[in-house]
Coordinates of C-alpha atoms and ligand atoms in Angstrom, one line a residue:
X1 CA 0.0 0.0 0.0
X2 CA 2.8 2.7 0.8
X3 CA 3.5 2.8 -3.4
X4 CA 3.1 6.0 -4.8
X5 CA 0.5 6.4 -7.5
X6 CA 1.4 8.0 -10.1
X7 CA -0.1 9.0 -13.3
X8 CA 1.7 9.4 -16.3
X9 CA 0.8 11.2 -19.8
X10 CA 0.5 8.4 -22.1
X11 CA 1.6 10.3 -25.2
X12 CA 4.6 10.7 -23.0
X13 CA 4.7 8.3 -20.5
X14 CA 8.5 9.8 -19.1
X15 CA 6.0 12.7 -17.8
X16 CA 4.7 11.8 -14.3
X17 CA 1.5 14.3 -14.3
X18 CA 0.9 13.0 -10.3
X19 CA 2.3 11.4 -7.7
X20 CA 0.7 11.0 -4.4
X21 CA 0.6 8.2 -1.2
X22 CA -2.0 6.3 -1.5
X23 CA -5.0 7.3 1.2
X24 CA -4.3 3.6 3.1
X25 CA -7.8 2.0 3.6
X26 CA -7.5 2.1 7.3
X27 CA -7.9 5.6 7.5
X28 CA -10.8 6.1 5.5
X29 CA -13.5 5.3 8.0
X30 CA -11.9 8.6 10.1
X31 CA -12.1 10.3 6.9
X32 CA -16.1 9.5 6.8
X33 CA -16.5 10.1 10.4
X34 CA -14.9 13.9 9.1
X35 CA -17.2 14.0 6.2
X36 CA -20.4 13.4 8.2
X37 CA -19.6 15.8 10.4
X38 CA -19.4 18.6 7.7
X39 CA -22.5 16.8 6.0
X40 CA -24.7 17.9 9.2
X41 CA -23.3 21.4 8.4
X42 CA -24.2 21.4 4.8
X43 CA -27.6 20.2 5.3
X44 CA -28.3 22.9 7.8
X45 CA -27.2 25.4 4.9
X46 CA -30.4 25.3 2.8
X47 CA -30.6 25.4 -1.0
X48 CA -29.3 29.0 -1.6
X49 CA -26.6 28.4 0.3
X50 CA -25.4 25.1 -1.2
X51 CA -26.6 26.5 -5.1
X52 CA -24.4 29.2 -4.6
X53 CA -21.3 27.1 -4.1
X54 CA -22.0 24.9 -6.7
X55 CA -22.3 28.1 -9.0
X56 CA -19.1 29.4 -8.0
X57 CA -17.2 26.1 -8.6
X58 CA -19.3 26.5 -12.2
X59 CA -17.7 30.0 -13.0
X60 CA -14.4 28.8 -12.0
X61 CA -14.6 25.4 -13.7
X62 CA -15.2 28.2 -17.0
X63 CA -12.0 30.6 -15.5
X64 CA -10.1 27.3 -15.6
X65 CA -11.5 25.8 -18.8
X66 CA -8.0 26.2 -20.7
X67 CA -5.3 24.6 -18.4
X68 CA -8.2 22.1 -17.2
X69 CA -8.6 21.2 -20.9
X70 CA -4.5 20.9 -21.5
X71 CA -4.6 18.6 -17.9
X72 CA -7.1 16.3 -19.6
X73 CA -4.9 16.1 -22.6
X74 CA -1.8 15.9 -20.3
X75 CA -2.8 13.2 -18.0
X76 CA -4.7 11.0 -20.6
X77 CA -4.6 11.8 -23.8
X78 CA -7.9 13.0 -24.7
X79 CA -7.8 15.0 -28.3
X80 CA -8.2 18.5 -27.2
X81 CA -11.6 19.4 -28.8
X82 CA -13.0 16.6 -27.1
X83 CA -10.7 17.6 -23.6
X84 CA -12.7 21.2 -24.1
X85 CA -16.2 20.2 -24.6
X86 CA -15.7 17.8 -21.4
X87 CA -14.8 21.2 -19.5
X88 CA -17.6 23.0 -21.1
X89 CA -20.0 20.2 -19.6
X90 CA -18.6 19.9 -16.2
X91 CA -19.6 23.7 -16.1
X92 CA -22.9 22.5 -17.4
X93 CA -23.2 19.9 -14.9
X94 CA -22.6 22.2 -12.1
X95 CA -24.8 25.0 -13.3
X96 CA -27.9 22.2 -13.8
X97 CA -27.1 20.9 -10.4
X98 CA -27.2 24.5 -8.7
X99 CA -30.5 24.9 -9.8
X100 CA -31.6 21.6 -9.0
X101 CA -30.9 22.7 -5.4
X102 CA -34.4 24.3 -5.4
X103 CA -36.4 22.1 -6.9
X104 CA -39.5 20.3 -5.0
X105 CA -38.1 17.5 -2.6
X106 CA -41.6 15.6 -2.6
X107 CA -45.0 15.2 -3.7
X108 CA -48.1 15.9 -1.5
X109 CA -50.5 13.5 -1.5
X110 CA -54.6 13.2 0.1
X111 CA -54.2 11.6 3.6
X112 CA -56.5 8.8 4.6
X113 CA -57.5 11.0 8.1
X114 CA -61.0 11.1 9.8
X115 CA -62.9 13.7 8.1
X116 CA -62.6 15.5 12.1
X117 CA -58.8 15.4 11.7
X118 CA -57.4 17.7 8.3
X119 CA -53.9 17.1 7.9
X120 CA -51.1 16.4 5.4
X121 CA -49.7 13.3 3.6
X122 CA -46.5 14.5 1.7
X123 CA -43.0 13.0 0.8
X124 CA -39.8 14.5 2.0
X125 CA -36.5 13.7 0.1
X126 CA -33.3 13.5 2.6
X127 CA -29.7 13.6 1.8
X128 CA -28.0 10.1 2.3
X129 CA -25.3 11.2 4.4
X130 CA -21.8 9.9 2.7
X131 CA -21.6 9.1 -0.9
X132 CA -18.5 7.1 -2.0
X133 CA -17.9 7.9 -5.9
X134 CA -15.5 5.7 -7.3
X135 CA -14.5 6.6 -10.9
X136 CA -12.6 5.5 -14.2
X137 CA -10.3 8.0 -15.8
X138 CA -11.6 8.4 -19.4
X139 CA -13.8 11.4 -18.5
X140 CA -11.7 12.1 -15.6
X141 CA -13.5 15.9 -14.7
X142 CA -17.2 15.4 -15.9
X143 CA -17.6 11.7 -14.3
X144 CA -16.7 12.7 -10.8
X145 CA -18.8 15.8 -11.5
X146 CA -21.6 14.6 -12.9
X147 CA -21.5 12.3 -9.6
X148 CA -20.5 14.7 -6.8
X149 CA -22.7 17.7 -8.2
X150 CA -25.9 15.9 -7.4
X151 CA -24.8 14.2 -3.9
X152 CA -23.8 18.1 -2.9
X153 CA -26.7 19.5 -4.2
X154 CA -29.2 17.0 -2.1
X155 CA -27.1 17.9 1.0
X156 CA -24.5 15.1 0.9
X157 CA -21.1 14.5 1.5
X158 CA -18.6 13.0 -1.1
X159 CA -16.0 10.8 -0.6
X160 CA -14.2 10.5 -4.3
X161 CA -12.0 7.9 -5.1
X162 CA -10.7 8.6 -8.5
X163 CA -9.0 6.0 -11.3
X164 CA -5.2 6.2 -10.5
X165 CA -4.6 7.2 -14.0
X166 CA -6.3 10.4 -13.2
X167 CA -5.4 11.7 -10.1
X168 CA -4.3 15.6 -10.9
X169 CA -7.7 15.7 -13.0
X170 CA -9.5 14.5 -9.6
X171 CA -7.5 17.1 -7.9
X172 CA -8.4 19.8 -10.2
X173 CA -12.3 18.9 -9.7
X174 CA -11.5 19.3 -5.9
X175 CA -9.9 22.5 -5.9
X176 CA -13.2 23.7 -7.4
X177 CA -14.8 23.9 -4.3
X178 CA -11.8 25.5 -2.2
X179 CA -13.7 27.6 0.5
X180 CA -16.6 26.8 -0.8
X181 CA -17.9 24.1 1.1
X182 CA -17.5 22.4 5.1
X183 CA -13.9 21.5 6.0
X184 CA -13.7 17.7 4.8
X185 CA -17.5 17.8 2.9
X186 CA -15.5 16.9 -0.3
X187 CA -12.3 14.8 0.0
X188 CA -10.5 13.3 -3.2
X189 CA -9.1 10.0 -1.6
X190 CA -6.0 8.8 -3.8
X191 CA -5.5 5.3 -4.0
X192 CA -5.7 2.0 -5.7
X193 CA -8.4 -1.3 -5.2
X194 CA -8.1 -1.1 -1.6
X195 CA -8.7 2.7 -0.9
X196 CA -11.9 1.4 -2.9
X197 CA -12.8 -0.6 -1.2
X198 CA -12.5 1.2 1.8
X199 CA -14.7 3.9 0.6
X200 CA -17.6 1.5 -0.2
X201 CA -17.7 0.0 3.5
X202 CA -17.6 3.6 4.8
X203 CA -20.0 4.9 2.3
X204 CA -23.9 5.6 3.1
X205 CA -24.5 5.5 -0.9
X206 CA -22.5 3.9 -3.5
X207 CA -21.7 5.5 -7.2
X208 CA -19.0 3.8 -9.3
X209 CA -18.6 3.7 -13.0
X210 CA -16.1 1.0 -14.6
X211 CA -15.2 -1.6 -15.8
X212 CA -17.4 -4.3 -15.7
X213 CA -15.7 -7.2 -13.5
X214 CA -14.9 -4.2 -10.7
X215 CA -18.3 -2.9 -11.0
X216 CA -19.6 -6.2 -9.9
X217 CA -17.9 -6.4 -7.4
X218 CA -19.0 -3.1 -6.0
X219 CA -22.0 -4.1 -6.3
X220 CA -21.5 -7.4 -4.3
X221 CA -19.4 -5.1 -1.8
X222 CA -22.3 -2.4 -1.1
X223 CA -25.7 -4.9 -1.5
X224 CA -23.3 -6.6 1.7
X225 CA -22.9 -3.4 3.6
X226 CA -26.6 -2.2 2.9
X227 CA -26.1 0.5 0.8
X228 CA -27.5 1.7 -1.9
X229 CA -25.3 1.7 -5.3
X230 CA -25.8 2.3 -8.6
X231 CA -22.9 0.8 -11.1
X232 CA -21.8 2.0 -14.6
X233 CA -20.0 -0.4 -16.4
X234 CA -19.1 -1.5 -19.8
X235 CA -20.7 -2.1 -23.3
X236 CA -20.2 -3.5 -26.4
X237 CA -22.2 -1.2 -28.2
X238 CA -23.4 -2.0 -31.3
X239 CA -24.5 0.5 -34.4
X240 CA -27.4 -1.4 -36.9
X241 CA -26.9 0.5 -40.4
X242 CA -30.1 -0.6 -42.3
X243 CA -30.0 -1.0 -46.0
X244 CA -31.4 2.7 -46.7
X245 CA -28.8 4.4 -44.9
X246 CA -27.4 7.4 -46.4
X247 CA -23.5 5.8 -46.8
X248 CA -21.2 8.4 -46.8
X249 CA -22.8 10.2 -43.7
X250 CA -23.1 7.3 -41.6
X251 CA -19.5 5.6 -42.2
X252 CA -18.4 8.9 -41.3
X253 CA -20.4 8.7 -37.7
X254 CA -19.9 5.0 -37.7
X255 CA -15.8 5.8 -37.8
X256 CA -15.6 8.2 -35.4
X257 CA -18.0 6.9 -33.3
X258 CA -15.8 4.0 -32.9
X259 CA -12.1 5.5 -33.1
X260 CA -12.6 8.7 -31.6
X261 CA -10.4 9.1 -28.5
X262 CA -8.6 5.7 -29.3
X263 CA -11.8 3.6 -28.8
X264 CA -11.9 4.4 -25.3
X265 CA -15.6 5.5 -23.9
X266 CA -18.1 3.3 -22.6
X267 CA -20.6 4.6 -25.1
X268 CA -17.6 3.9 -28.4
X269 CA -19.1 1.6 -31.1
X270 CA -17.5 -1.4 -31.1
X271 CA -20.4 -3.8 -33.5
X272 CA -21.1 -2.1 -36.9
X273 CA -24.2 -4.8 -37.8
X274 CA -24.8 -4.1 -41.7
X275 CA -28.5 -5.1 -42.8
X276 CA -28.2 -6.7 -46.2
X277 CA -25.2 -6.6 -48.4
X278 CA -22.3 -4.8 -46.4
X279 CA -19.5 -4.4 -48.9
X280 CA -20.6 -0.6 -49.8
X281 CA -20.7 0.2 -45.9
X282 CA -17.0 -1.7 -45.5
X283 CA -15.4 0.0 -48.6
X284 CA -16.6 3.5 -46.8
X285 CA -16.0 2.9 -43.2
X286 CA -12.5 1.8 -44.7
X287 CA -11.8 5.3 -46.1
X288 CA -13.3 6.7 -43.4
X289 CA -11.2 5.2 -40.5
X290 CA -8.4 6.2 -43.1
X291 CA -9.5 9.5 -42.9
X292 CA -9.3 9.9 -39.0
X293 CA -6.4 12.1 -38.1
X294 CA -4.2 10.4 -35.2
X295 CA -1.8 11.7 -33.4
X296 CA -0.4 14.3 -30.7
X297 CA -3.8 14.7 -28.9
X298 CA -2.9 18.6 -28.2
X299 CA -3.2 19.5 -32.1
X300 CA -6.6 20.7 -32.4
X301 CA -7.6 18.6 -36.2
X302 CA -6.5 15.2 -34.4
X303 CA -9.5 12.9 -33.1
X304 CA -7.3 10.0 -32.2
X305 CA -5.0 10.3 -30.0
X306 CA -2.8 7.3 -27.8
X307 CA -4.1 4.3 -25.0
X308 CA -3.9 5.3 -21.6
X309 CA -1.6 2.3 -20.6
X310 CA 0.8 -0.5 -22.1
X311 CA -1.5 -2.8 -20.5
X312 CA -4.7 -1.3 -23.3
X313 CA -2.6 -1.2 -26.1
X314 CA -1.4 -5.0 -25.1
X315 CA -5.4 -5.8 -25.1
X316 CA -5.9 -4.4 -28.7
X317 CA -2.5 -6.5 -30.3
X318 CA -3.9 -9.4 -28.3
X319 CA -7.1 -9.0 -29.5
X320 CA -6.3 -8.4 -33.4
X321 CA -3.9 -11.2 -33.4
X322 CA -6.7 -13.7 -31.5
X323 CA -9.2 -12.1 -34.3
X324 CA -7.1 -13.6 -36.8
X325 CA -6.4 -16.6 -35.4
X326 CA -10.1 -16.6 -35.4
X327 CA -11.0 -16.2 -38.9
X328 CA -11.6 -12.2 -38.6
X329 CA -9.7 -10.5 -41.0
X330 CA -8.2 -6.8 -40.4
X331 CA -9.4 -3.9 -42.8
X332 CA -6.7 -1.9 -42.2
X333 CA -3.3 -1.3 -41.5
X334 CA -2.9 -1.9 -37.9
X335 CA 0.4 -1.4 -35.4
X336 CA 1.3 0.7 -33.1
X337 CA 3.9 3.2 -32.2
X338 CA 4.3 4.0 -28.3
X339 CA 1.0 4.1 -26.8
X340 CA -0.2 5.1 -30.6
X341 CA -2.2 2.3 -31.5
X342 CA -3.4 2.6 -35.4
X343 CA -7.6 2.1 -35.4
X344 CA -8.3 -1.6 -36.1
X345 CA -11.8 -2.3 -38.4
X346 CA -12.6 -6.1 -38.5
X347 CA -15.0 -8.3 -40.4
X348 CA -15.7 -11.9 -41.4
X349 CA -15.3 -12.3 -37.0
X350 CA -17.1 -15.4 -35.3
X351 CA -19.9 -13.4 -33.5
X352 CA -19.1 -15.8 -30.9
X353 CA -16.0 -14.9 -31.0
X354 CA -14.6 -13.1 -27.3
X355 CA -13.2 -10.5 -29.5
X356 CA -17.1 -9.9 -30.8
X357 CA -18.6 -10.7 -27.6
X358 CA -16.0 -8.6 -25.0
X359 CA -15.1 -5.2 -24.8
X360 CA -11.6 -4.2 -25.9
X361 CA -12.1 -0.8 -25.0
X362 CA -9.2 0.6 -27.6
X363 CA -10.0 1.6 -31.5
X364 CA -10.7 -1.7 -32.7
X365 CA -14.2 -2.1 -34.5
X366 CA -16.2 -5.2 -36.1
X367 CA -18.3 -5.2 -38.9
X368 CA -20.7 -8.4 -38.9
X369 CA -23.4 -8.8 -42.3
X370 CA -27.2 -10.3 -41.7
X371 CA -29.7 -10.7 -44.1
X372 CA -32.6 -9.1 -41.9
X373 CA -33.7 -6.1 -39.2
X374 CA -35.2 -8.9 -37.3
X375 CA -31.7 -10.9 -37.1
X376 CA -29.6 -7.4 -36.5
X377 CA -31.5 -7.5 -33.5
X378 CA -30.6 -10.9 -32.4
X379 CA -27.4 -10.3 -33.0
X380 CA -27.3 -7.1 -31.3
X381 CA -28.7 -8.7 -27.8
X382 CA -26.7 -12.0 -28.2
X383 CA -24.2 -10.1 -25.8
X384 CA -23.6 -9.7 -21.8
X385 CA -23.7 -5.8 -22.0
X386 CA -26.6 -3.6 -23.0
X387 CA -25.2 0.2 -22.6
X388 CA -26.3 1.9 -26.5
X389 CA -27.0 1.2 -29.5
X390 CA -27.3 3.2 -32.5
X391 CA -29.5 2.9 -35.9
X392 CA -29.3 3.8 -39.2
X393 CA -31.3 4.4 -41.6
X394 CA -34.7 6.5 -43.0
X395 CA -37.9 4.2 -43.0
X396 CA -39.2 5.2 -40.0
X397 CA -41.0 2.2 -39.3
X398 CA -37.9 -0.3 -39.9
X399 CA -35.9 2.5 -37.5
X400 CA -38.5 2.1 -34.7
X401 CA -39.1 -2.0 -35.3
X402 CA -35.3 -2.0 -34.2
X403 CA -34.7 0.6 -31.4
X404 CA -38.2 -1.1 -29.5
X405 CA -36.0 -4.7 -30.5
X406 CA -32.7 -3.9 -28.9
X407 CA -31.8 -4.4 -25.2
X408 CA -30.2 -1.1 -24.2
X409 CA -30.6 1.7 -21.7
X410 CA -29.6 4.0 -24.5
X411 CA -31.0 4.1 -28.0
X412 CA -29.6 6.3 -30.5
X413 CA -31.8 7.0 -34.0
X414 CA -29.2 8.4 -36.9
X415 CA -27.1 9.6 -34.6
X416 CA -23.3 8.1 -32.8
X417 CA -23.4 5.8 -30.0
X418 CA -21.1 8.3 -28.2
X419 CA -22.4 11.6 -26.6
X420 CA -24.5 11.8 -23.2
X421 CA -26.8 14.4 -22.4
X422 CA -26.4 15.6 -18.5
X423 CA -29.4 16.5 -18.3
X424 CA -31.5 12.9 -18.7
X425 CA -31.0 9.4 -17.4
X426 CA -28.3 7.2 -18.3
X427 CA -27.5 3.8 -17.9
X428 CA -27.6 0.3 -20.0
X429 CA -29.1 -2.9 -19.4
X430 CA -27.7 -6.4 -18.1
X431 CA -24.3 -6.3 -17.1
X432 CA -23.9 -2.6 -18.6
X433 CA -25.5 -1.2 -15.1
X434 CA -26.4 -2.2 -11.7
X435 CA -29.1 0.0 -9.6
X436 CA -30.7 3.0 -10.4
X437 CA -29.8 5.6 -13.7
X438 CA -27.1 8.3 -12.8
X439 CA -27.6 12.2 -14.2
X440 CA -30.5 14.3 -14.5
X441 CA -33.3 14.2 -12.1
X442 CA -32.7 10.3 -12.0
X443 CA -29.2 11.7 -9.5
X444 CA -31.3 13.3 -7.0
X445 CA -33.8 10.5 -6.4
X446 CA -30.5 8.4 -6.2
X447 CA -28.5 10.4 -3.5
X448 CA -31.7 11.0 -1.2
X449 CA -34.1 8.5 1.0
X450 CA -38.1 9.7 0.5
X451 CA -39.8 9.3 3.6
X452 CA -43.6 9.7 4.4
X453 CA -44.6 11.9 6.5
X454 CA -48.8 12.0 8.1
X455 CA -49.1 15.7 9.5
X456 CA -52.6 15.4 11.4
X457 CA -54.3 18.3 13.5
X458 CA -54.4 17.8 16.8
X459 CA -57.6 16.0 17.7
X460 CA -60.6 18.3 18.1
X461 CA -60.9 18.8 22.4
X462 CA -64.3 17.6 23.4
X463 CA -67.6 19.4 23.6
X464 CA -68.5 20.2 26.9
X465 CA -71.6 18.6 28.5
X466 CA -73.9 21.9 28.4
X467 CA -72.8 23.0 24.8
X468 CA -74.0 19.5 23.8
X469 CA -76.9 19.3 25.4
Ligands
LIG1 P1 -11.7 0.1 -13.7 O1 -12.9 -0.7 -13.4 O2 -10.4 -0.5 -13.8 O3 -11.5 1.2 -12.5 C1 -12.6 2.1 -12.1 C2 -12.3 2.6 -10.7 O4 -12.5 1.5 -9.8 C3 -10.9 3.1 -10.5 O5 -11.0 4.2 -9.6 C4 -10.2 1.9 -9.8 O6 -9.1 2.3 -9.0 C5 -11.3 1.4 -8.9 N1 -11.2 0.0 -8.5 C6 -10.5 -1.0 -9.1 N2 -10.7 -2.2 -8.5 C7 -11.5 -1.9 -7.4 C8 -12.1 -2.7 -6.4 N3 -11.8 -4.0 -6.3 N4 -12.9 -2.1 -5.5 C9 -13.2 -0.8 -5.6 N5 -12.7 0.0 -6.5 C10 -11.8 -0.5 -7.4 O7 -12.1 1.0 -15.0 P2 -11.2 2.0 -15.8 O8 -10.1 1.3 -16.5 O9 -10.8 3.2 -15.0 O10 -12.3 2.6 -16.9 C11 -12.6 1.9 -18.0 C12 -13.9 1.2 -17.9 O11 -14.9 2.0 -17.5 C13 -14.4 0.6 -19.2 O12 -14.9 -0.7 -19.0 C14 -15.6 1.5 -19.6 O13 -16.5 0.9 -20.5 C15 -16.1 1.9 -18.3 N6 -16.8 3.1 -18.3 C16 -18.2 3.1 -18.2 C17 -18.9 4.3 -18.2 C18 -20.4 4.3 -18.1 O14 -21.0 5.3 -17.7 N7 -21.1 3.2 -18.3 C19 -18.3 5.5 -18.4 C20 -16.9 5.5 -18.5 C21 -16.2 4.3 -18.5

């Protein structure tokens, strides 16, 4: 436990962007015991009080917007139109969540009182208490956000354990609320598995996003504590490009869709499921992929940029070279340079293949053929995951016949698999998600207990004797 961890630019992985100690897990349940304190604080402060920190952290989220962007770039790679928009929707995320801190907290509903007694039967929503937010690194300032924003907002406190490979990102987010907030309210906890860990058995309310073997065990870990937890995991998201597709502009989604940041959001295409005959499709997604323009992720044209880690671009070789052993066959030119790993289109792949079934999380892409919607769809659910899915196409009928078919929290009609909007519910299916949808008003529900409340008059005193006589 007494390693350092250390986070490294992967376009430059001589560049150590972080070092830190690891928080050791034995200390974490005096960090909690600090947090609650300051969570009976922040409760006390009332919506105007907690919406104006979370719009301050906003406007200085916007004052910092440039060297946050460069940090993203920095610390993992992220092409730098992509590293700015992220920064434009943490602001987002933090402006929707100061508002949110006075909106209605319950419902009022008609009591079942004798008709002697008025009163009130409403619904209150409470902060939780604690909420432990464990997060990856690939959106390393809106996924904490879009996490802690809500848990503040409700009148939480936040424990945040972020992804190793993103620790000065996580310590940018924190330094957003300098001043802002109770001492310890908001603590970014360094660390690895353990520190994890650590924060789930001290949390009052889990949020973790993932891969999808650790987010299973989360979920295992906080169902045992008794804790409510909601878990955002993988997908192998697939894209259904129906034979009336308009070509050019959809291989041109499809590509990026899959390629775009190296391959490396939960929501990246990785299953391009051509109805009918896909050699037009193949020949354009080939020149499209071709098109893409790689390299240093701090030039503004470039869309993909490197893997975080030796250990992802390892899973991509070992996954192209399993491919082929397979039977796939690779569409284009492959390799890797550094942590630059060229974008890998496949087709002709088993789809029971692992490489077809498992996410790779890296610019690698499949391309399977059927002859029908109805099989698309089959194919499309014959997976574990169930995160998005994207279609294609313009008869509106065949468009809806396949977005009511497919078994995913996300559907997305003639648009990318990629892009989330803050301000609804997201989350996947099967073993994409565990628990409740995370973002919009689906956050607030999640980081608050409702309890009912009966509100009676006081029973009416009795009559006396000579008034009733
Ligand atoms: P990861 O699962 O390796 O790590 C996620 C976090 O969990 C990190 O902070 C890590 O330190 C921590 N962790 C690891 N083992 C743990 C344990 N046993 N107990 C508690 N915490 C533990 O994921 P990653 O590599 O950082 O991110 C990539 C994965 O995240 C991909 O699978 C991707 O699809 C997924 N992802 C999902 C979403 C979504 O919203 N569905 C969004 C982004 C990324």
């Amino acid at each position: 436990m007494s390693e350092l961890i250390q986070s490294r630019s992967p376009q430059n992985p001589d560049d150590v962007v972080a070092e830190h100690a690891p928080v050791p897990p034995h200390r974490v349940a005096d960090l909690a015991a600090r947090a609650r304190v300051a969570q009976a604080a922040w409760r006390r402060e009332g919506p105007a009080g907690r919406a104006a920190a979370l719009r301050v952290a906003a406007e200085r989220m916007r004052a910092r917007a440039d060297a946050t962007a460069a940090l993203i770039v920095r610390e993992v790679g992220k092409p730098v139109a992509e590293a700015r928009a992220e920064v434009g929707r943490a602001a987002a995320i933090l402006d929707y969540y100061a508002q949110s801190c006075f909106a209605a907290t319950g419902d009022l509903l008609p009591p079942s009182l004798p008709a002697e007694q008025p009163g009130l039967l409403y619904t209150e929503r409470r902060p939780r208490g604690v909420a432990g937010l464990v997060t990856p690194w690939n959106f390393p300032v809106a996924i904490p956000l879009w996490k802690a924003a809500p848990a503040l907002a409700t009148g939480n406190a936040v424990l945040l354990k972020p992804s190793p490979e993103a620790l000065a990102c996580a310590e940018a987010v924190g330094r957003l609320f300098d001043g802002l907030l109770p001492d310890g309210l908001l603590q970014v906890l360094p660390g690895g598995a353990e520190t994890g860990q650590a924060v789930i058995d001290a949390a009052d309310v889990v949020s973790f996003t993932g891969s999808a073997a650790v987010g299973a065990e989360v979920a295992v870990a906080a169902a045992r504590a008794g804790v409510p937890v909601q878990a955002e995991m993988g997908g192998q998201n697939a894209a259904v490009v129906l034979p009336d597709a308009d070509l050019a502009a959809t291989a041109a989604m499809l590509a990026a869709a899959a390629m775009g940041y190296a391959g490396q959001k939960c929501t990246a295409t990785r299953r391009i499921v051509v109805v009918g005959d896909p050699a037009p499709l193949t020949e354009a997604l080939v020149a499209a992929v071709a098109a893409l323009p790689c390299g240093d992720p701090a030039r503004a044209d470039v869309t993909v940029g490197p893997v975080i880690t030796p250990v992802a671009r390892d899973r991509v070789r070992d996954a192209v070279e399993a491919a082929r052993a397979g039977g796939g066959r690779v569409l284009t030119p492959g390799g890797d340079t550094g942590l630059f790993v060229a974008p890998v289109l496949l087709d002709r792949l088993d789809p029971n293949h692992p490489v077809a079934r498992e996410e790779t999380f890296g610019p690698l892409a499949t391309i399977f053929a059927v002859p029908t919607p109805a099989a698309a769809v089959a194919l499309v659910n014959d997976v574990r995951y169930g995160l998005v899915t994207s279609v294609h196409g313009r008869d509106i009928g065949l468009l809806l016949e396949v977005a009511r078919g497919v078994d995913s929290g996300l559907i997305r009609v003639n648009a990318p698999t990629t892009g989330v909007d803050f301000h609804a519910p997201f989350g996947g299916e099967k073993a994409s998600s565990h628990g409740p949808r995370e973002q919009g008003t689906a956050a607030l529900d999640f980081y608050t207990s409702t309890r009912t409340v009966t509100l009676a008059a006081p029973p009416p005193p009795p009559v006396p004797a000579e008034e009733s006589a």
